[in-house]
mmCIF file of C-alpha atoms in Angstrom:
data_model
loop_
_atom_site.group_PDB
_atom_site.id
_atom_site.type_symbol
_atom_site.label_atom_id
_atom_site.label_comp_id
_atom_site.label_asym_id
_atom_site.label_seq_id
_atom_site.Cartn_x
_atom_site.Cartn_y
_atom_site.Cartn_z
ATOM 1 C CA MET A 1 40.529 -16.924 34.428
ATOM 2 C CA ALA A 2 41.314 -13.807 33.189
ATOM 3 C CA GLN A 3 41.081 -10.750 35.028
ATOM 4 C CA SER A 4 37.671 -8.969 34.131
ATOM 5 C CA PHE A 5 35.862 -5.816 34.797
ATOM 6 C CA THR A 6 33.335 -6.041 36.497
ATOM 7 C CA GLY A 7 30.892 -2.088 36.896
ATOM 8 C CA PRO A 8 27.525 -1.869 37.044
ATOM 9 C CA GLN A 9 25.499 -3.468 35.465
ATOM 10 C CA SER A 10 27.474 -7.074 36.625
ATOM 11 C CA GLU A 11 26.542 -5.917 39.835
ATOM 12 C CA ALA A 12 22.912 -5.811 39.156
ATOM 13 C CA ILE A 13 23.333 -8.589 37.195
ATOM 14 C CA SER A 14 23.867 -10.562 40.404
ATOM 15 C CA ARG A 15 21.774 -8.319 42.278
ATOM 16 C CA LYS A 16 18.341 -9.165 41.039
ATOM 17 C CA LEU A 17 19.490 -12.585 40.316
ATOM 18 C CA GLY A 18 20.405 -13.572 43.206
ATOM 19 C CA ASP A 19 17.224 -11.426 44.828
ATOM 20 C CA ALA A 20 14.799 -12.853 42.766
ATOM 21 C CA LEU A 21 16.229 -16.280 43.002
ATOM 22 C CA GLN A 22 18.048 -16.458 45.650
ATOM 23 C CA PRO A 23 20.387 -18.607 44.134
ATOM 24 C CA SER A 24 22.373 -21.660 46.028
ATOM 25 C CA ARG A 25 24.791 -20.996 43.142
ATOM 26 C CA LEU A 26 25.332 -17.783 41.250
ATOM 27 C CA GLN A 27 28.372 -16.613 38.976
ATOM 28 C CA VAL A 28 28.084 -13.881 36.711
ATOM 29 C CA VAL A 29 31.724 -13.638 34.904
ATOM 30 C CA ASN A 30 31.608 -10.727 32.827
ATOM 31 C CA GLU A 31 33.261 -12.155 29.107
ATOM 32 C CA SER A 32 33.403 -8.417 27.354
ATOM 33 C CA HIS A 33 36.613 -9.141 25.600
ATOM 34 C CA LEU A 34 36.912 -11.696 24.613
ATOM 35 C CA HIS A 35 34.468 -10.291 22.232
ATOM 36 C CA ALA A 36 36.383 -6.689 21.483
ATOM 37 C CA GLY A 37 35.446 -6.269 17.969
ATOM 38 C CA HIS A 38 32.228 -8.064 17.752
ATOM 39 C CA MET A 39 29.139 -6.549 17.384
ATOM 40 C CA GLY A 40 28.463 -6.090 20.703
ATOM 41 C CA ASN A 41 32.085 -4.433 21.810
ATOM 42 C CA PRO A 42 33.483 -2.871 18.714
ATOM 43 C CA ASP A 43 35.188 -1.261 20.921
ATOM 44 C CA GLY A 44 36.667 -3.151 22.986
ATOM 45 C CA ALA A 45 37.623 -0.869 25.840
ATOM 46 C CA ALA A 46 37.980 -1.926 29.073
ATOM 47 C CA ASP A 47 35.385 -1.250 30.929
ATOM 48 C CA ALA A 48 33.266 -2.957 28.801
ATOM 49 C CA GLU A 49 30.284 -4.800 30.528
ATOM 50 C CA THR A 50 28.540 -6.254 26.707
ATOM 51 C CA HIS A 51 28.514 -10.570 27.590
ATOM 52 C CA PHE A 52 28.146 -11.698 30.185
ATOM 53 C CA ARG A 53 28.021 -15.628 31.315
ATOM 54 C CA VAL A 54 25.868 -15.899 33.734
ATOM 55 C CA GLU A 55 25.648 -19.990 35.727
ATOM 56 C CA VAL A 56 22.803 -20.148 38.123
ATOM 57 C CA ILE A 57 21.887 -23.152 40.947
ATOM 58 C CA SER A 58 19.030 -21.857 41.975
ATOM 59 C CA GLU A 59 15.256 -23.323 43.041
ATOM 60 C CA ALA A 60 13.662 -21.216 41.381
ATOM 61 C CA PHE A 61 14.050 -23.872 38.331
ATOM 62 C CA GLN A 62 12.484 -26.974 39.455
ATOM 63 C CA GLY A 63 10.130 -28.067 36.350
ATOM 64 C CA LYS A 64 10.905 -25.749 33.953
ATOM 65 C CA PRO A 65 12.050 -26.280 31.215
ATOM 66 C CA MET A 66 15.447 -24.419 29.484
ATOM 67 C CA VAL A 67 14.092 -22.032 27.532
ATOM 68 C CA ALA A 68 11.350 -21.303 30.712
ATOM 69 C CA ARG A 69 14.189 -21.053 32.924
ATOM 70 C CA HIS A 70 16.295 -18.449 30.730
ATOM 71 C CA ARG A 71 13.062 -16.584 30.137
ATOM 72 C CA MET A 72 13.312 -15.403 33.589
ATOM 73 C CA VAL A 73 16.358 -14.925 33.481
ATOM 74 C CA TYR A 74 16.278 -12.667 30.787
ATOM 75 C CA GLY A 75 12.592 -11.019 31.859
ATOM 76 C CA LEU A 76 14.636 -10.257 35.368
ATOM 77 C CA LEU A 77 17.253 -8.810 33.464
ATOM 78 C CA GLN A 78 14.887 -7.022 30.330
ATOM 79 C CA HIS A 79 17.278 -3.123 31.451
ATOM 80 C CA GLU A 80 20.199 -4.211 31.558
ATOM 81 C CA LEU A 81 19.950 -6.212 28.200
ATOM 82 C CA ASN A 82 19.012 -2.718 27.058
ATOM 83 C CA SER A 83 21.084 -1.040 27.577
ATOM 84 C CA GLY A 84 24.086 -2.529 26.268
ATOM 85 C CA VAL A 85 24.008 -5.530 27.956
ATOM 86 C CA HIS A 86 24.113 -7.727 24.370
ATOM 87 C CA ALA A 87 25.006 -11.694 25.492
ATOM 88 C CA LEU A 88 23.813 -13.313 28.105
ATOM 89 C CA ALA A 89 25.460 -16.653 27.775
ATOM 90 C CA LEU A 90 23.254 -19.081 30.625
ATOM 91 C CA LYS A 91 23.350 -21.987 32.124
ATOM 92 C CA THR A 92 20.444 -22.670 35.017
ATOM 93 C CA LYS A 93 21.071 -25.751 36.606
ATOM 94 C CA THR A 94 18.367 -26.313 39.504
ATOM 95 C CA PRO A 95 20.750 -28.325 42.904
ATOM 96 C CA SER A 96 19.712 -32.116 42.629
ATOM 97 C CA GLU A 97 20.569 -31.713 38.700
ATOM 98 C CA ALA A 98 23.857 -29.087 39.300
ATOM 99 C CA GLY A 99 25.044 -32.049 42.144
ATOM 100 C CA GLN A 100 23.993 -30.455 45.276
ATOM 101 C CA MET B 1 27.474 7.270 -15.028
ATOM 102 C CA ARG B 2 24.138 7.967 -17.094
ATOM 103 C CA GLN B 3 21.010 6.220 -15.553
ATOM 104 C CA HIS B 4 17.917 4.748 -17.354
ATOM 105 C CA ARG B 5 14.265 5.077 -17.283
ATOM 106 C CA CYS B 6 12.387 2.139 -18.756
ATOM 107 C CA ARG B 7 8.905 1.863 -17.529
ATOM 108 C CA ARG B 8 7.396 -2.310 -17.969
ATOM 109 C CA GLY B 9 4.158 -1.508 -18.858
ATOM 110 C CA ARG B 10 0.955 -3.801 -17.009
ATOM 111 C CA GLU B 11 1.055 -5.164 -21.328
ATOM 112 C CA ARG B 12 3.136 -7.437 -21.612
ATOM 113 C CA ARG B 13 4.889 -7.833 -24.571
ATOM 114 C CA ALA B 14 7.755 -7.347 -23.365
ATOM 115 C CA HIS B 15 8.992 -9.791 -20.447
ATOM 116 C CA PRO B 16 12.555 -9.741 -19.510
ATOM 117 C CA THR B 17 13.797 -12.646 -18.805
ATOM 118 C CA GLY B 18 16.905 -11.164 -16.562
ATOM 119 C CA VAL B 19 18.374 -11.684 -13.417
ATOM 120 C CA VAL B 20 19.476 -8.624 -12.139
ATOM 121 C CA HIS B 21 22.404 -8.610 -8.988
ATOM 122 C CA PHE B 22 23.193 -6.337 -6.891
ATOM 123 C CA TRP B 23 26.663 -6.945 -5.938
ATOM 124 C CA ALA B 24 29.364 -4.559 -3.922
ATOM 125 C CA PRO B 25 33.297 -5.447 -3.683
ATOM 126 C CA TRP B 26 33.416 -5.382 -0.064
ATOM 127 C CA SER B 27 30.891 -7.810 0.769
ATOM 128 C CA GLU B 28 31.696 -11.872 0.977
ATOM 129 C CA PRO B 29 28.586 -13.363 0.658
ATOM 130 C CA VAL B 30 28.265 -11.861 -2.465
ATOM 131 C CA GLN B 31 31.151 -14.404 -3.238
ATOM 132 C CA ALA B 32 28.933 -16.887 -2.760
ATOM 133 C CA HIS B 33 25.521 -15.863 -4.323
ATOM 134 C CA GLY B 34 27.639 -14.434 -7.224
ATOM 135 C CA HIS B 35 29.145 -18.640 -7.858
ATOM 136 C CA ARG B 36 25.936 -19.271 -8.316
ATOM 137 C CA LEU B 37 24.085 -17.591 -10.865
ATOM 138 C CA GLY B 38 27.020 -17.975 -12.777
ATOM 139 C CA GLN B 39 25.746 -21.336 -11.988
ATOM 140 C CA LEU B 40 22.295 -20.442 -13.449
ATOM 141 C CA ALA B 41 22.892 -18.481 -16.177
ATOM 142 C CA LYS B 42 24.596 -21.491 -17.955
ATOM 143 C CA ASP B 43 22.048 -23.909 -16.849
ATOM 144 C CA ASN B 44 19.257 -20.931 -18.985
ATOM 145 C CA PRO B 45 21.461 -19.405 -21.811
ATOM 146 C CA GLN B 46 18.243 -18.027 -22.747
ATOM 147 C CA ALA B 47 18.069 -15.602 -20.165
ATOM 148 C CA ALA B 48 19.977 -12.898 -19.419
ATOM 149 C CA PHE B 49 22.189 -12.392 -16.513
ATOM 150 C CA LEU B 50 22.604 -8.822 -15.715
ATOM 151 C CA ARG B 51 25.522 -8.146 -12.421
ATOM 152 C CA VAL B 52 25.405 -4.497 -11.621
ATOM 153 C CA GLU B 53 27.935 -2.942 -8.800
ATOM 154 C CA ALA B 54 24.985 -1.561 -6.436
ATOM 155 C CA GLU B 55 26.685 1.850 -5.551
ATOM 156 C CA GLU B 56 26.370 2.425 -9.479
ATOM 157 C CA VAL B 57 22.633 2.514 -10.789
ATOM 158 C CA LEU B 58 19.546 4.169 -8.278
ATOM 159 C CA MET B 59 16.436 1.857 -8.884
ATOM 160 C CA CYS B 60 13.430 3.539 -8.817
ATOM 161 C CA ARG B 61 9.640 3.094 -6.313
ATOM 162 C CA LYS B 62 8.371 0.341 -5.864
ATOM 163 C CA HIS B 63 5.651 -0.073 -8.403
ATOM 164 C CA ALA B 64 2.768 -2.057 -9.791
ATOM 165 C CA LYS B 65 4.518 -1.809 -13.103
ATOM 166 C CA LEU B 66 8.125 -2.791 -12.674
ATOM 167 C CA HIS B 67 10.582 0.986 -12.201
ATOM 168 C CA LEU B 68 14.499 -0.232 -13.538
ATOM 169 C CA CYS B 69 16.779 2.450 -13.349
ATOM 170 C CA LEU B 70 19.715 0.392 -14.896
ATOM 171 C CA THR B 71 22.252 1.001 -17.329
ATOM 172 C CA SER B 72 22.135 -1.061 -20.591
ATOM 173 C CA PRO B 73 22.648 -4.277 -21.191
ATOM 174 C CA SER B 74 23.895 -4.892 -23.936
ATOM 175 C CA SER B 75 22.594 -8.625 -25.079
ATOM 176 C CA ARG B 76 20.280 -10.888 -25.119
ATOM 177 C CA GLN B 77 22.824 -13.776 -24.430
ATOM 178 C CA ALA B 78 23.422 -15.404 -21.494
ATOM 179 C CA SER B 79 26.238 -13.545 -19.771
ATOM 180 C CA CYS B 80 27.228 -11.594 -17.171
ATOM 181 C CA PHE B 81 27.802 -7.742 -17.669
ATOM 182 C CA THR B 82 30.097 -5.772 -15.060
ATOM 183 C CA ALA B 83 28.291 -1.551 -14.684
ATOM 184 C CA SER B 84 31.119 -0.717 -16.386
ATOM 185 C CA GLN B 85 30.600 -2.321 -19.210
ATOM 186 C CA LEU B 86 26.728 -1.685 -19.415
ATOM 187 C CA CYS B 87 27.591 1.763 -19.196
ATOM 188 C CA GLY B 88 29.660 1.376 -22.079
ATOM 189 C CA GLN B 89 26.796 0.966 -24.388
ATOM 190 C CA GLY B 90 24.413 3.847 -24.256
ATOM 191 C CA LEU B 91 21.773 2.968 -25.181
ATOM 192 C CA SER B 92 18.190 4.712 -24.537
ATOM 193 C CA SER B 93 16.321 3.411 -21.745
ATOM 194 C CA ALA B 94 13.566 1.772 -24.418
ATOM 195 C CA ALA B 95 16.393 -0.040 -26.097
ATOM 196 C CA ALA B 96 17.629 -1.572 -22.969
ATOM 197 C CA ALA B 97 14.142 -2.932 -22.605
ATOM 198 C CA GLU B 98 13.838 -4.989 -25.444
ATOM 199 C CA GLN B 99 17.158 -5.660 -25.353
ATOM 200 C CA LEU B 100 17.075 -7.574 -22.244
ATOM 201 C CA THR B 101 13.521 -8.891 -23.336
ATOM 202 C CA HIS B 102 13.328 -12.085 -24.119
ATOM 203 C CA ALA B 103 10.163 -14.339 -22.523
ATOM 204 C CA ALA B 104 9.581 -14.869 -18.680
ATOM 205 C CA PRO B 105 8.572 -12.319 -16.640
ATOM 206 C CA VAL B 106 11.360 -13.108 -14.112
ATOM 207 C CA ILE B 107 13.061 -10.921 -12.605
ATOM 208 C CA LEU B 108 15.696 -11.522 -9.638
ATOM 209 C CA PHE B 109 16.809 -8.852 -7.656
ATOM 210 C CA MET B 110 19.513 -9.784 -6.012
ATOM 211 C CA LYS B 111 21.851 -7.579 -3.402
ATOM 212 C CA GLY B 112 25.321 -7.759 -2.869
ATOM 213 C CA ASP B 113 25.581 -7.147 0.735
ATOM 214 C CA ARG B 114 21.900 -6.722 2.651
ATOM 215 C CA ASN B 115 24.155 -5.449 5.898
ATOM 216 C CA GLN B 116 25.962 -2.563 4.484
ATOM 217 C CA PRO B 117 24.201 1.004 5.376
ATOM 218 C CA ARG B 118 26.030 2.179 2.918
ATOM 219 C CA CYS B 119 24.246 0.520 0.398
ATOM 220 C CA GLY B 120 21.599 2.726 -0.892
ATOM 221 C CA PHE B 121 19.329 -0.256 -1.276
ATOM 222 C CA SER B 122 19.050 -0.905 1.963
ATOM 223 C CA SER B 123 17.355 1.964 2.446
ATOM 224 C CA ARG B 124 15.437 2.647 0.012
ATOM 225 C CA GLY B 125 14.670 0.685 -3.543
ATOM 226 C CA LEU B 126 13.372 -1.719 -3.391
ATOM 227 C CA LYS B 127 12.996 -1.702 -0.111
ATOM 228 C CA GLU B 128 10.232 0.467 -1.449
ATOM 229 C CA PHE B 129 9.409 -1.615 -3.901
ATOM 230 C CA SER B 130 8.082 -4.231 -3.067
ATOM 231 C CA ASP B 131 7.328 -3.590 0.735
ATOM 232 C CA TRP B 132 9.218 -6.554 0.903
ATOM 233 C CA PRO B 133 12.561 -4.883 2.883
ATOM 234 C CA THR B 134 15.171 -8.033 2.360
ATOM 235 C CA TYR B 135 17.316 -8.499 -0.260
ATOM 236 C CA PRO B 136 16.549 -11.317 -2.802
ATOM 237 C CA GLN B 137 13.713 -10.970 -3.999
ATOM 238 C CA LEU B 138 12.331 -12.675 -6.954
ATOM 239 C CA TYR B 139 9.888 -11.962 -9.079
ATOM 240 C CA VAL B 140 7.205 -14.737 -11.207
ATOM 241 C CA ASP B 141 5.060 -12.159 -13.203
ATOM 242 C CA GLY B 142 4.915 -9.270 -11.712
ATOM 243 C CA GLU B 143 4.768 -10.338 -8.518
ATOM 244 C CA LEU B 144 6.558 -10.907 -5.547
ATOM 245 C CA LEU B 145 7.944 -14.870 -5.033
ATOM 246 C CA GLY B 146 9.699 -14.200 -1.083
ATOM 247 C CA GLY B 147 13.365 -14.181 -0.593
ATOM 248 C CA SER B 148 16.094 -15.874 0.333
ATOM 249 C CA ASP B 149 15.371 -18.580 2.308
ATOM 250 C CA ILE B 150 12.522 -19.120 -0.172
ATOM 251 C CA ILE B 151 14.617 -18.861 -3.191
ATOM 252 C CA GLU B 152 17.712 -21.302 -1.645
ATOM 253 C CA GLU B 153 14.698 -23.654 -1.146
ATOM 254 C CA MET B 154 13.735 -23.384 -3.787
ATOM 255 C CA GLN B 155 17.767 -23.884 -5.725
ATOM 256 C CA ALA B 156 18.361 -26.754 -3.163
ATOM 257 C CA SER B 157 15.299 -28.818 -4.389
ATOM 258 C CA GLY B 158 15.925 -27.558 -7.682
ATOM 259 C CA GLU B 159 12.242 -25.906 -7.859
ATOM 260 C CA LEU B 160 13.893 -22.484 -8.836
ATOM 261 C CA ALA B 161 16.154 -23.772 -11.695
ATOM 262 C CA SER B 162 12.765 -25.636 -13.020
ATOM 263 C CA THR B 163 10.428 -22.165 -12.437
ATOM 264 C CA LEU B 164 12.703 -20.489 -13.973
ATOM 265 C CA GLN B 165 13.069 -22.803 -17.371
ATOM 266 C CA GLU B 166 9.260 -23.110 -17.268
ATOM 267 C CA VAL B 167 8.217 -19.153 -17.220
ATOM 268 C CA ILE B 168 11.443 -18.583 -20.463
ATOM 269 C CA ARG B 169 9.122 -21.830 -22.106
ATOM 270 C CA ARG B 170 5.949 -20.175 -21.431
ATOM 271 C CA GLY B 171 5.842 -16.495 -22.011
ATOM 272 C CA THR B 172 7.806 -16.108 -25.541
ATOM 273 C CA PRO B 173 8.063 -13.157 -27.642
ATOM 274 C CA SER B 174 5.148 -13.753 -29.743
ATOM 275 C CA THR B 175 2.804 -13.772 -26.239
ATOM 276 C CA ALA B 176 1.003 -11.104 -25.655
ATOM 277 C CA GLY B 177 -1.611 -9.600 -22.896
ATOM 278 C CA THR B 178 -1.554 -10.359 -19.504
ATOM 279 C CA VAL B 179 0.293 -13.497 -18.691
ATOM 280 C CA ALA B 180 -1.636 -15.957 -15.942
ATOM 281 C CA PRO B 181 0.630 -15.666 -12.352
ATOM 282 C CA ALA B 182 3.126 -18.389 -12.177
ATOM 283 C CA ALA B 183 1.747 -21.499 -10.026
ATOM 284 C CA ALA B 184 5.244 -20.984 -8.468
ATOM 285 C CA ALA B 185 4.308 -17.068 -7.336
ATOM 286 C CA ASN B 186 1.230 -18.473 -4.262
ATOM 287 C CA GLY B 187 0.564 -16.991 -1.225
ATOM 288 C CA HIS B 188 3.746 -15.911 -0.371
ATOM 289 C CA ALA B 189 3.555 -12.599 -2.871
ATOM 290 C CA ALA B 190 0.343 -11.647 -1.280
ATOM 291 C CA ALA B 191 0.373 -12.295 2.085
ATOM 292 C CA ALA B 192 4.539 -10.710 1.949
ATOM 293 C CA GLU B 193 2.874 -6.731 0.495
ATOM 294 C CA THR B 194 -0.120 -7.361 3.280
ATOM 295 C CA GLN B 195 0.323 -9.686 6.498
ATOM 296 C CA PRO B 196 0.827 -7.151 9.362
ATOM 297 C CA LEU B 197 4.381 -8.640 11.304
ATOM 298 C CA GLN B 198 2.367 -10.375 14.035
ATOM 299 C CA GLN B 199 0.992 -12.657 11.709
ATOM 300 C CA ARG B 200 4.363 -12.870 9.507
ATOM 301 C CA LEU B 201 6.723 -13.988 12.470
ATOM 302 C CA GLN B 202 4.514 -16.495 13.472
ATOM 303 C CA GLN B 203 4.419 -17.965 9.810
ATOM 304 C CA LEU B 204 7.810 -17.320 10.025
ATOM 305 C CA VAL B 205 8.574 -19.595 12.795
ATOM 306 C CA SER B 206 6.761 -22.591 11.536
ATOM 307 C CA ARG B 207 8.552 -21.814 7.693
ATOM 308 C CA GLN B 208 10.178 -25.817 8.661
ATOM 309 C CA PRO B 209 9.585 -27.453 11.306
ATOM 310 C CA VAL B 210 12.531 -26.571 12.798
ATOM 311 C CA MET B 211 13.635 -22.707 12.234
ATOM 312 C CA LEU B 212 16.599 -21.440 12.908
ATOM 313 C CA PHE B 213 16.702 -17.388 12.731
ATOM 314 C CA MET B 214 20.454 -16.638 13.376
ATOM 315 C CA LYS B 215 22.479 -13.151 12.359
ATOM 316 C CA GLY B 216 23.616 -14.240 8.934
ATOM 317 C CA THR B 217 23.650 -17.481 6.839
ATOM 318 C CA PRO B 218 24.749 -21.185 7.413
ATOM 319 C CA GLN B 219 27.514 -19.983 5.184
ATOM 320 C CA ALA B 220 28.418 -16.963 6.635
ATOM 321 C CA PRO B 221 28.000 -16.268 9.828
ATOM 322 C CA ARG B 222 27.825 -13.317 10.833
ATOM 323 C CA CYS B 223 28.374 -15.010 15.058
ATOM 324 C CA GLY B 224 29.209 -17.037 16.664
ATOM 325 C CA PHE B 225 27.014 -17.991 19.037
ATOM 326 C CA SER B 226 24.559 -18.567 15.695
ATOM 327 C CA ALA B 227 27.887 -20.698 13.991
ATOM 328 C CA LYS B 228 28.332 -23.226 16.767
ATOM 329 C CA VAL B 229 23.815 -24.003 16.647
ATOM 330 C CA VAL B 230 24.114 -24.193 13.311
ATOM 331 C CA LYS B 231 27.129 -26.646 13.679
ATOM 332 C CA SER B 232 25.749 -28.384 15.781
ATOM 333 C CA LEU B 233 22.165 -29.367 14.755
ATOM 334 C CA GLN B 234 24.248 -29.807 11.047
ATOM 335 C CA GLU B 235 25.774 -32.561 13.480
ATOM 336 C CA ILE B 236 23.633 -34.852 13.912
ATOM 337 C CA HIS B 237 22.043 -34.534 10.559
ATOM 338 C CA GLN B 238 19.062 -32.473 11.764
ATOM 339 C CA PRO B 239 17.815 -30.549 8.064
ATOM 340 C CA PHE B 240 16.794 -26.993 9.729
ATOM 341 C CA GLY B 241 15.443 -24.227 7.773
ATOM 342 C CA THR B 242 17.170 -20.340 8.324
ATOM 343 C CA PHE B 243 16.034 -16.997 8.691
ATOM 344 C CA ASP B 244 19.268 -14.333 8.615
ATOM 345 C CA ILE B 245 17.466 -11.798 11.016
ATOM 346 C CA LEU B 246 20.669 -9.206 10.896
ATOM 347 C CA SER B 247 18.514 -8.929 7.096
ATOM 348 C CA ASP B 248 15.335 -7.492 8.363
ATOM 349 C CA GLU B 249 14.830 -4.801 11.128
ATOM 350 C CA ALA B 250 11.156 -6.061 11.903
ATOM 351 C CA VAL B 251 11.541 -9.700 12.290
ATOM 352 C CA ARG B 252 15.082 -8.929 14.744
ATOM 353 C CA GLN B 253 12.621 -6.738 16.565
ATOM 354 C CA GLY B 254 9.748 -8.228 16.767
ATOM 355 C CA LEU B 255 10.372 -11.724 17.081
ATOM 356 C CA LYS B 256 12.379 -10.445 20.671
ATOM 357 C CA GLU B 257 8.891 -9.430 21.302
ATOM 358 C CA PHE B 258 7.211 -12.396 19.837
ATOM 359 C CA SER B 259 9.343 -14.350 22.169
ATOM 360 C CA HIS B 260 9.752 -12.571 25.020
ATOM 361 C CA TRP B 261 13.292 -13.952 23.711
ATOM 362 C CA PRO B 262 15.675 -10.765 23.758
ATOM 363 C CA THR B 263 18.705 -12.688 21.828
ATOM 364 C CA TYR B 264 19.727 -14.469 18.840
ATOM 365 C CA PRO B 265 19.943 -17.208 17.675
ATOM 366 C CA GLN B 266 16.727 -18.933 18.124
ATOM 367 C CA MET B 267 15.171 -22.176 17.313
ATOM 368 C CA TYR B 268 12.018 -22.587 16.980
ATOM 369 C CA VAL B 269 10.712 -26.489 16.545
ATOM 370 C CA GLY B 270 7.111 -27.667 15.625
ATOM 371 C CA GLY B 271 6.138 -23.158 15.345
ATOM 372 C CA GLU B 272 7.840 -22.946 19.350
ATOM 373 C CA LEU B 273 11.120 -22.345 21.356
ATOM 374 C CA LEU B 274 13.341 -23.910 22.078
ATOM 375 C CA GLY B 275 15.583 -21.572 22.782
ATOM 376 C CA GLY B 276 18.826 -20.079 22.448
ATOM 377 C CA CYS B 277 22.557 -21.266 21.815
ATOM 378 C CA ASP B 278 23.330 -22.043 25.716
ATOM 379 C CA ILE B 279 20.433 -24.276 25.489
ATOM 380 C CA ILE B 280 20.411 -26.064 21.973
ATOM 381 C CA LEU B 281 24.979 -26.809 23.363
ATOM 382 C CA GLU B 282 23.961 -27.661 26.520
ATOM 383 C CA MET B 283 21.353 -30.236 25.106
ATOM 384 C CA ALA B 284 23.992 -31.373 21.703
ATOM 385 C CA GLN B 285 26.671 -32.064 24.587
ATOM 386 C CA SER B 286 23.996 -34.090 26.527
ATOM 387 C CA GLY B 287 23.222 -35.979 23.041
ATOM 388 C CA GLU B 288 19.694 -34.261 24.371
ATOM 389 C CA LEU B 289 19.822 -33.004 20.679
ATOM 390 C CA GLN B 290 17.559 -34.559 18.680
ATOM 391 C CA SER B 291 15.506 -36.154 21.295
ATOM 392 C CA SER B 292 14.526 -32.598 22.493
ATOM 393 C CA ILE B 293 13.901 -31.561 19.306
ATOM 394 C CA THR B 294 11.876 -35.145 17.802
ATOM 395 C CA GLU B 295 9.749 -34.519 20.982
ATOM 396 C CA MET B 296 8.667 -31.250 19.425
ATOM 397 C CA LEU B 297 7.662 -32.315 16.238
ATOM 398 C CA PRO B 298 4.075 -32.521 15.478
ATOM 399 C CA SER B 299 3.389 -35.102 14.045
ATOM 400 C CA SER B 300 2.513 -35.572 10.948
#
């Protein structure tokens, strides 16, 4: 995997999701460099934190449809979404769905 | 370049049957629009089709009457004029109106590129004109029929051509007095102008059984995520409507709050949010997309 910048946004995302969802697995990957020149990351700066791929495995998602799970995550990350994070690619599973 | 004002009065003695295509050389979508318009022009020889380079003219503001500032058209025959050709004619505004005249009051205002802030129209002009913040705008009998999605649907179903032909047929030069609004100018006209945003959003998300709010259009997506969702839907041959949220800032921001969903694309089925790109793609991959959509569709 390409080295990507881990900065304040990455940390905030990890911390907030970690605290709220108590995930059995949490992966936060900065993919901003893949979107350099695009709308959310027009300058393609090396320290851009605009596009993230997030994978969360958590019991908190049990019984919730996909759209509700994503809403939970978006709700937790409102501040980040309003302060430069342009896109979040989300994978949300329960432990059993993930085969854990 | 001279700019002319031509006022079209309430007495509809002279109804422009015109399609005015405003375009910009930097815009890609204009090619698609231009091609479609070219086809319409061929199919509707009595109508005048004008191509006007957007930055070369100024538009006047909204009114119940049409205030149209543009350079003069030169002839009644159906053809496409460039702004420079129009300019060269040097006709007065009254003559311009006269020249535009044929029959029924169908005016389509199209902008080559809705998203370029450099274009003077996007901030003032026609948006104020119609209280409809996006382009294109189709007017029938002076009433706003709708915007691009409606026009595209009408075009796909053949209704656009037949509507044009119908009003052309109806509104001959000898017709005097007021003309009853075209059947097609239904609730969209009044609704678009006066309804509050929430209501409009509620209607928009239910406008088609499957509605995709995306960046750009299926033919010209402006975002990789949007493009992927379009592709997923096309792969399962699922018909769907679209709305270009880049063309409408009010909807773009309002819908995010409305649905508590901060990103685009957003796909609605039966007026309910199914999800964004990740959800759609995941469902597509697991083969669940069609069944998920079917489950959410309102039972007919």
